[in-house]
PDB file of C-alpha atoms in Angstrom:
ATOM      1  CA  UNK A  27      -0.036   0.023  -0.025  1.00  0.00           C
ATOM      2  CA  UNK A  28       2.735   2.528   0.919  1.00  0.00           C
ATOM      3  CA  UNK A  29       6.432   2.391   1.776  1.00  0.00           C
ATOM      4  CA  UNK A  30       8.749   4.720   3.741  1.00  0.00           C
ATOM      5  CA  UNK A  31      10.267   5.823   0.356  1.00  0.00           C
ATOM      6  CA  UNK A  32       7.151   7.607  -0.469  1.00  0.00           C
ATOM      7  CA  UNK A  33       7.466  10.206   2.309  1.00  0.00           C
ATOM      8  CA  UNK A  34       9.631  13.116   1.210  1.00  0.00           C
ATOM      9  CA  UNK A  35      10.329  14.529   4.651  1.00  0.00           C
ATOM     10  CA  UNK A  36      12.681  11.976   6.014  1.00  0.00           C
ATOM     11  CA  UNK A  37      12.648   8.743   8.010  1.00  0.00           C
ATOM     12  CA  UNK A  38       9.628   6.877   8.931  1.00  0.00           C
ATOM     13  CA  UNK A  39       9.969   5.225  12.249  1.00  0.00           C
ATOM     14  CA  UNK A  40       6.439   3.588  12.440  1.00  0.00           C
ATOM     15  CA  UNK A  41       3.078   3.343  10.787  1.00  0.00           C
ATOM     16  CA  UNK A  42       0.185   2.463  13.229  1.00  0.00           C
ATOM     17  CA  UNK A  43      -3.437   3.070  14.062  1.00  0.00           C
ATOM     18  CA  UNK A  44      -4.440   1.973  10.559  1.00  0.00           C
ATOM     19  CA  UNK A  45      -8.198   1.912   9.805  1.00  0.00           C
ATOM     20  CA  UNK A  46      -9.864   0.879   6.402  1.00  0.00           C
ATOM     21  CA  UNK A  47     -12.656   3.194   4.852  1.00  0.00           C
ATOM     22  CA  UNK A  48     -16.174   1.797   4.877  1.00  0.00           C
ATOM     23  CA  UNK A  49     -15.958   1.108   1.098  1.00  0.00           C
ATOM     24  CA  UNK A  50     -12.670  -0.734   1.517  1.00  0.00           C
ATOM     25  CA  UNK A  51     -10.763   1.243  -0.817  1.00  0.00           C
ATOM     26  CA  UNK A  52      -8.736   3.511   1.448  1.00  0.00           C
ATOM     27  CA  UNK A  53      -6.742   3.345   4.637  1.00  0.00           C
ATOM     28  CA  UNK A  54      -6.040   6.084   7.161  1.00  0.00           C
ATOM     29  CA  UNK A  55      -3.088   5.554   9.410  1.00  0.00           C
ATOM     30  CA  UNK A  56      -0.783   7.459  11.810  1.00  0.00           C
ATOM     31  CA  UNK A  57       2.852   7.998  10.597  1.00  0.00           C
ATOM     32  CA  UNK A  58       5.694   8.486  13.036  1.00  0.00           C
ATOM     33  CA  UNK A  59       8.243  10.684  11.260  1.00  0.00           C
ATOM     34  CA  UNK A  60       9.525  14.007  11.959  1.00  0.00           C
ATOM     35  CA  UNK A  61       6.015  14.806  12.842  1.00  0.00           C
ATOM     36  CA  UNK A  62       3.228  12.368  14.025  1.00  0.00           C
ATOM     37  CA  UNK A  63       0.517  12.827  11.313  1.00  0.00           C
ATOM     38  CA  UNK A  64      -2.412  10.891   9.879  1.00  0.00           C
ATOM     39  CA  UNK A  65      -2.049   9.967   6.239  1.00  0.00           C
ATOM     40  CA  UNK A  66      -4.316   8.428   3.643  1.00  0.00           C
ATOM     41  CA  UNK A  67      -3.528   5.757   0.880  1.00  0.00           C
ATOM     42  CA  UNK A  68      -5.406   3.921  -1.590  1.00  0.00           C
ATOM     43  CA  UNK A  69      -5.334   0.025  -0.730  1.00  0.00           C
ATOM     44  CA  UNK A  70      -4.725  -0.387  -4.588  1.00  0.00           C
ATOM     45  CA  UNK A  71      -1.532   1.647  -4.020  1.00  0.00           C
ATOM     46  CA  UNK A  72      -0.981   5.374  -4.115  1.00  0.00           C
ATOM     47  CA  UNK A  73       1.193   8.239  -2.936  1.00  0.00           C
ATOM     48  CA  UNK A  74       0.476   9.000   0.870  1.00  0.00           C
ATOM     49  CA  UNK A  75      -1.643  12.147   1.277  1.00  0.00           C
ATOM     50  CA  UNK A  76      -1.693  13.867   4.636  1.00  0.00           C
ATOM     51  CA  UNK A  77      -5.173  14.350   6.208  1.00  0.00           C
ATOM     52  CA  UNK A  78      -4.557  17.842   7.390  1.00  0.00           C
ATOM     53  CA  UNK A  79      -2.894  20.686   5.469  1.00  0.00           C
ATOM     54  CA  UNK A  80      -0.599  21.883   8.296  1.00  0.00           C
ATOM     55  CA  UNK A  81       0.475  19.529  11.027  1.00  0.00           C
ATOM     56  CA  UNK A  82      -0.595  21.442  14.002  1.00  0.00           C
ATOM     57  CA  UNK A  83       0.340  18.876  16.598  1.00  0.00           C
ATOM     58  CA  UNK A  84       0.439  15.056  16.985  1.00  0.00           C
ATOM     59  CA  UNK A  85      -2.499  13.623  15.467  1.00  0.00           C
ATOM     60  CA  UNK A  86      -3.922  10.256  16.781  1.00  0.00           C
ATOM     61  CA  UNK A  87      -6.822   7.679  16.520  1.00  0.00           C
ATOM     62  CA  UNK A  88      -8.229   8.184  12.991  1.00  0.00           C
ATOM     63  CA  UNK A  89     -11.833   7.032  12.638  1.00  0.00           C
ATOM     64  CA  UNK A  90     -13.883   6.980   9.450  1.00  0.00           C
ATOM     65  CA  UNK A  91     -17.497   8.184   9.426  1.00  0.00           C
ATOM     66  CA  UNK A  92     -19.983   5.418   8.326  1.00  0.00           C
ATOM     67  CA  UNK A  93     -20.394   7.120   4.951  1.00  0.00           C
ATOM     68  CA  UNK A  94     -16.635   7.507   4.399  1.00  0.00           C
ATOM     69  CA  UNK A  95     -16.899  11.220   3.756  1.00  0.00           C
ATOM     70  CA  UNK A  96     -15.141  12.317   7.182  1.00  0.00           C
ATOM     71  CA  UNK A  97     -12.330  11.164   9.366  1.00  0.00           C
ATOM     72  CA  UNK A  98     -12.381  12.083  13.092  1.00  0.00           C
ATOM     73  CA  UNK A  99      -8.972  12.305  14.840  1.00  0.00           C
ATOM     74  CA  UNK A 100      -7.546  13.578  18.052  1.00  0.00           C
ATOM     75  CA  UNK A 101      -4.934  16.293  18.462  1.00  0.00           C
ATOM     76  CA  UNK A 102      -3.669  17.356  21.845  1.00  0.00           C
ATOM     77  CA  UNK A 103      -6.827  16.210  23.713  1.00  0.00           C
ATOM     78  CA  UNK A 104      -9.220  17.730  21.288  1.00  0.00           C
ATOM     79  CA  UNK A 105     -11.270  15.922  18.734  1.00  0.00           C
ATOM     80  CA  UNK A 106     -11.554  17.211  15.188  1.00  0.00           C
ATOM     81  CA  UNK A 107     -13.053  15.971  11.939  1.00  0.00           C
ATOM     82  CA  UNK A 108     -11.787  16.505   8.463  1.00  0.00           C
ATOM     83  CA  UNK A 109     -12.767  15.677   4.950  1.00  0.00           C
ATOM     84  CA  UNK A 110     -11.614  12.161   3.958  1.00  0.00           C
ATOM     85  CA  UNK A 111      -9.902  13.551   0.824  1.00  0.00           C
ATOM     86  CA  UNK A 112      -7.449  15.427   2.923  1.00  0.00           C
ATOM     87  CA  UNK A 113      -6.059  18.948   2.743  1.00  0.00           C
ATOM     88  CA  UNK A 114      -7.794  20.962   5.558  1.00  0.00           C
ATOM     89  CA  UNK A 115      -6.786  21.430   9.266  1.00  0.00           C
ATOM     90  CA  UNK A 116      -9.936  19.860  10.592  1.00  0.00           C
ATOM     91  CA  UNK A 117     -12.905  21.147  12.363  1.00  0.00           C
ATOM     92  CA  UNK A 118     -12.838  21.195  16.228  1.00  0.00           C
ATOM     93  CA  UNK A 119     -15.901  19.192  17.445  1.00  0.00           C
ATOM     94  CA  UNK A 120     -14.946  18.293  21.010  1.00  0.00           C
ATOM     95  CA  UNK A 121     -12.639  18.438  23.872  1.00  0.00           C
ATOM     96  CA  UNK A 122     -11.226  16.041  26.519  1.00  0.00           C
ATOM     97  CA  UNK A 123      -9.985  13.185  24.643  1.00  0.00           C
ATOM     98  CA  UNK A 124      -7.848  11.089  26.971  1.00  0.00           C
ATOM     99  CA  UNK A 125      -6.552   8.480  24.617  1.00  0.00           C
ATOM    100  CA  UNK A 126      -7.503   4.891  24.874  1.00  0.00           C
ATOM    101  CA  UNK A 127      -6.801   1.660  22.963  1.00  0.00           C
ATOM    102  CA  UNK A 128     -10.294   2.147  21.480  1.00  0.00           C
ATOM    103  CA  UNK A 129      -9.745   5.664  20.254  1.00  0.00           C
ATOM    104  CA  UNK A 130     -12.693   7.515  18.673  1.00  0.00           C
ATOM    105  CA  UNK A 131     -15.764   5.782  17.470  1.00  0.00           C
ATOM    106  CA  UNK A 132     -18.406   7.146  15.252  1.00  0.00           C
ATOM    107  CA  UNK A 133     -22.092   6.110  15.911  1.00  0.00           C
ATOM    108  CA  UNK A 134     -23.440   3.629  13.335  1.00  0.00           C
ATOM    109  CA  UNK A 135     -25.535   6.410  11.690  1.00  0.00           C
ATOM    110  CA  UNK A 136     -22.685   9.020  11.877  1.00  0.00           C
ATOM    111  CA  UNK A 137     -24.459  11.730  13.916  1.00  0.00           C
ATOM    112  CA  UNK A 138     -22.064  11.516  16.878  1.00  0.00           C
ATOM    113  CA  UNK A 139     -18.842  10.159  18.078  1.00  0.00           C
ATOM    114  CA  UNK A 140     -18.001   8.415  21.551  1.00  0.00           C
ATOM    115  CA  UNK A 141     -14.672   8.481  23.140  1.00  0.00           C
ATOM    116  CA  UNK A 142     -12.922   8.255  26.605  1.00  0.00           C
ATOM    117  CA  UNK A 143     -12.162  11.277  28.817  1.00  0.00           C
ATOM    118  CA  UNK A 144     -10.596  11.280  32.123  1.00  0.00           C
ATOM    119  CA  UNK A 145     -14.200  11.252  33.654  1.00  0.00           C
ATOM    120  CA  UNK A 146     -15.593   8.385  31.550  1.00  0.00           C
ATOM    121  CA  UNK A 147     -17.237   7.696  28.265  1.00  0.00           C
ATOM    122  CA  UNK A 148     -18.624  10.779  26.422  1.00  0.00           C
ATOM    123  CA  UNK A 149     -20.580  11.481  23.215  1.00  0.00           C
ATOM    124  CA  UNK A 150     -20.171  14.568  20.943  1.00  0.00           C
ATOM    125  CA  UNK A 151     -22.155  15.659  17.795  1.00  0.00           C
ATOM    126  CA  UNK A 152     -20.308  15.099  14.672  1.00  0.00           C
ATOM    127  CA  UNK A 153     -21.083  18.717  13.859  1.00  0.00           C
ATOM    128  CA  UNK A 154     -19.462  20.031  17.279  1.00  0.00           C
ATOM    129  CA  UNK A 155     -20.413  21.032  20.674  1.00  0.00           C
ATOM    130  CA  UNK A 156     -19.760  20.025  24.273  1.00  0.00           C
ATOM    131  CA  UNK A 157     -19.305  16.522  25.089  1.00  0.00           C
ATOM    132  CA  UNK A 158     -22.181  14.729  26.905  1.00  0.00           C
ATOM    133  CA  UNK A 159     -21.226  12.249  29.514  1.00  0.00           C
ATOM    134  CA  UNK A 160     -22.636   8.820  28.622  1.00  0.00           C
ATOM    135  CA  UNK A 161     -21.223   7.085  31.745  1.00  0.00           C
ATOM    136  CA  UNK A 162     -18.458   7.344  34.322  1.00  0.00           C
ATOM    137  CA  UNK A 163     -17.257   3.906  33.345  1.00  0.00           C
ATOM    138  CA  UNK A 164     -14.185   3.362  31.237  1.00  0.00           C
ATOM    139  CA  UNK A 165     -14.842  -0.050  29.536  1.00  0.00           C
ATOM    140  CA  UNK A 166     -11.980  -1.584  27.570  1.00  0.00           C
ATOM    141  CA  UNK A 167     -12.581  -2.612  25.035  1.00  0.00           C
ATOM    142  CA  UNK A 168     -15.886  -1.015  23.846  1.00  0.00           C
ATOM    143  CA  UNK A 169     -17.953  -0.529  20.767  1.00  0.00           C
ATOM    144  CA  UNK A 170     -21.349   0.819  19.611  1.00  0.00           C
ATOM    145  CA  UNK A 171     -24.225  -1.460  19.257  1.00  0.00           C
ATOM    146  CA  UNK A 172     -25.406  -1.783  15.672  1.00  0.00           C
ATOM    147  CA  UNK A 173     -28.595   0.304  16.301  1.00  0.00           C
ATOM    148  CA  UNK A 174     -26.515   3.040  18.050  1.00  0.00           C
ATOM    149  CA  UNK A 175     -28.562   2.970  21.227  1.00  0.00           C
ATOM    150  CA  UNK A 176     -26.062   1.247  23.367  1.00  0.00           C
ATOM    151  CA  UNK A 177     -22.290   0.948  23.997  1.00  0.00           C
ATOM    152  CA  UNK A 178     -21.122  -2.601  24.590  1.00  0.00           C
ATOM    153  CA  UNK A 179     -17.896  -2.982  26.628  1.00  0.00           C
ATOM    154  CA  UNK A 180     -15.858  -5.000  29.213  1.00  0.00           C
ATOM    155  CA  UNK A 181     -15.746  -3.394  32.795  1.00  0.00           C
ATOM    156  CA  UNK A 182     -13.201  -4.622  35.393  1.00  0.00           C
ATOM    157  CA  UNK A 183     -14.101  -3.762  38.992  1.00  0.00           C
ATOM    158  CA  UNK A 184     -11.779  -3.101  41.981  1.00  0.00           C
ATOM    159  CA  UNK A 185     -11.638  -6.787  42.742  1.00  0.00           C
ATOM    160  CA  UNK A 186     -10.477  -7.449  39.117  1.00  0.00           C
ATOM    161  CA  UNK A 187     -13.756  -9.171  38.133  1.00  0.00           C
ATOM    162  CA  UNK A 188     -14.598  -8.574  34.492  1.00  0.00           C
ATOM    163  CA  UNK A 189     -18.107  -8.331  33.033  1.00  0.00           C
ATOM    164  CA  UNK A 190     -19.642  -7.534  29.732  1.00  0.00           C
ATOM    165  CA  UNK A 191     -21.825  -4.561  30.001  1.00  0.00           C
ATOM    166  CA  UNK A 192     -24.415  -2.741  27.923  1.00  0.00           C
ATOM    167  CA  UNK A 193     -24.603   1.046  28.579  1.00  0.00           C
ATOM    168  CA  UNK A 194     -27.637   2.871  27.312  1.00  0.00           C
ATOM    169  CA  UNK A 195     -26.370   5.927  25.401  1.00  0.00           C
ATOM    170  CA  UNK A 196     -29.425   8.130  26.330  1.00  0.00           C
ATOM    171  CA  UNK A 197     -29.609   7.371  29.979  1.00  0.00           C
ATOM    172  CA  UNK A 198     -26.295   5.904  31.058  1.00  0.00           C
ATOM    173  CA  UNK A 199     -28.034   3.004  32.709  1.00  0.00           C
ATOM    174  CA  UNK A 200     -25.620   0.050  32.829  1.00  0.00           C
ATOM    175  CA  UNK A 201     -26.767  -3.498  32.431  1.00  0.00           C
ATOM    176  CA  UNK A 202     -24.613  -6.528  33.023  1.00  0.00           C
ATOM    177  CA  UNK A 203     -24.753  -8.941  30.055  1.00  0.00           C
ATOM    178  CA  UNK A 204     -22.280 -11.664  31.222  1.00  0.00           C
ATOM    179  CA  UNK A 205     -19.841 -12.349  34.016  1.00  0.00           C
ATOM    180  CA  UNK A 206     -16.325 -12.927  32.451  1.00  0.00           C
ATOM    181  CA  UNK A 207     -14.167 -14.004  35.361  1.00  0.00           C
ATOM    182  CA  UNK A 208     -11.111 -12.538  37.049  1.00  0.00           C
ATOM    183  CA  UNK A 209      -8.611 -10.452  35.182  1.00  0.00           C
ATOM    184  CA  UNK A 210      -4.996 -11.003  35.859  1.00  0.00           C
ATOM    185  CA  UNK A 211      -1.929 -13.122  35.149  1.00  0.00           C
ATOM    186  CA  UNK A 212      -1.772 -16.755  36.169  1.00  0.00           C
ATOM    187  CA  UNK A 213       1.405 -18.049  37.895  1.00  0.00           C
ATOM    188  CA  UNK A 214       1.385 -20.701  35.189  1.00  0.00           C
ATOM    189  CA  UNK A 215       2.662 -18.882  32.045  1.00  0.00           C
ATOM    190  CA  UNK A 216       0.890 -21.535  29.817  1.00  0.00           C
ATOM    191  CA  UNK A 217      -2.317 -20.215  31.209  1.00  0.00           C
ATOM    192  CA  UNK A 218      -2.138 -16.497  30.565  1.00  0.00           C
ATOM    193  CA  UNK A 219      -5.451 -14.779  31.365  1.00  0.00           C
ATOM    194  CA  UNK A 220      -5.659 -10.951  30.625  1.00  0.00           C
TER     195      UNK A 220
END
């Protein structure tokens, strides 16, 4: 898809956080070079295109909108959206992104995004505005339900007990779906339980 030779500004140390467009034709990814920036490439092969025109800081967590027209990303704790053809600096849509392994997630219909803050899971309109707290829980991993009404995730309590939970996006009500057992590392390395 892309090689380090295709970047004209020096050494590429790593490519990460890749995510494929909904139509399966393009990929957005994070490049660690002189700057940490999100790039776009065709899966058929093409020159890399920076998502933003001017790298204004470290760019993280690219996430495609369901229609493939937008990419949300984080920069310095803020959440932006940019046209998926690249070339603008992004439109600020929210604050407080705390980073997580699950990054930013568009709702299935594309009207909002969910992400983690220091205070829990929040939702912000894809057009911008203040984040609205969904829950003070910080499930890891998590994802939207197909209908966009719930967040499904794994919660670990203070006793290291894990459970699969469903969080109602409108009310924040949490329902246990299944008990998953104890999180931790077994003394027997052949029985690794994370």
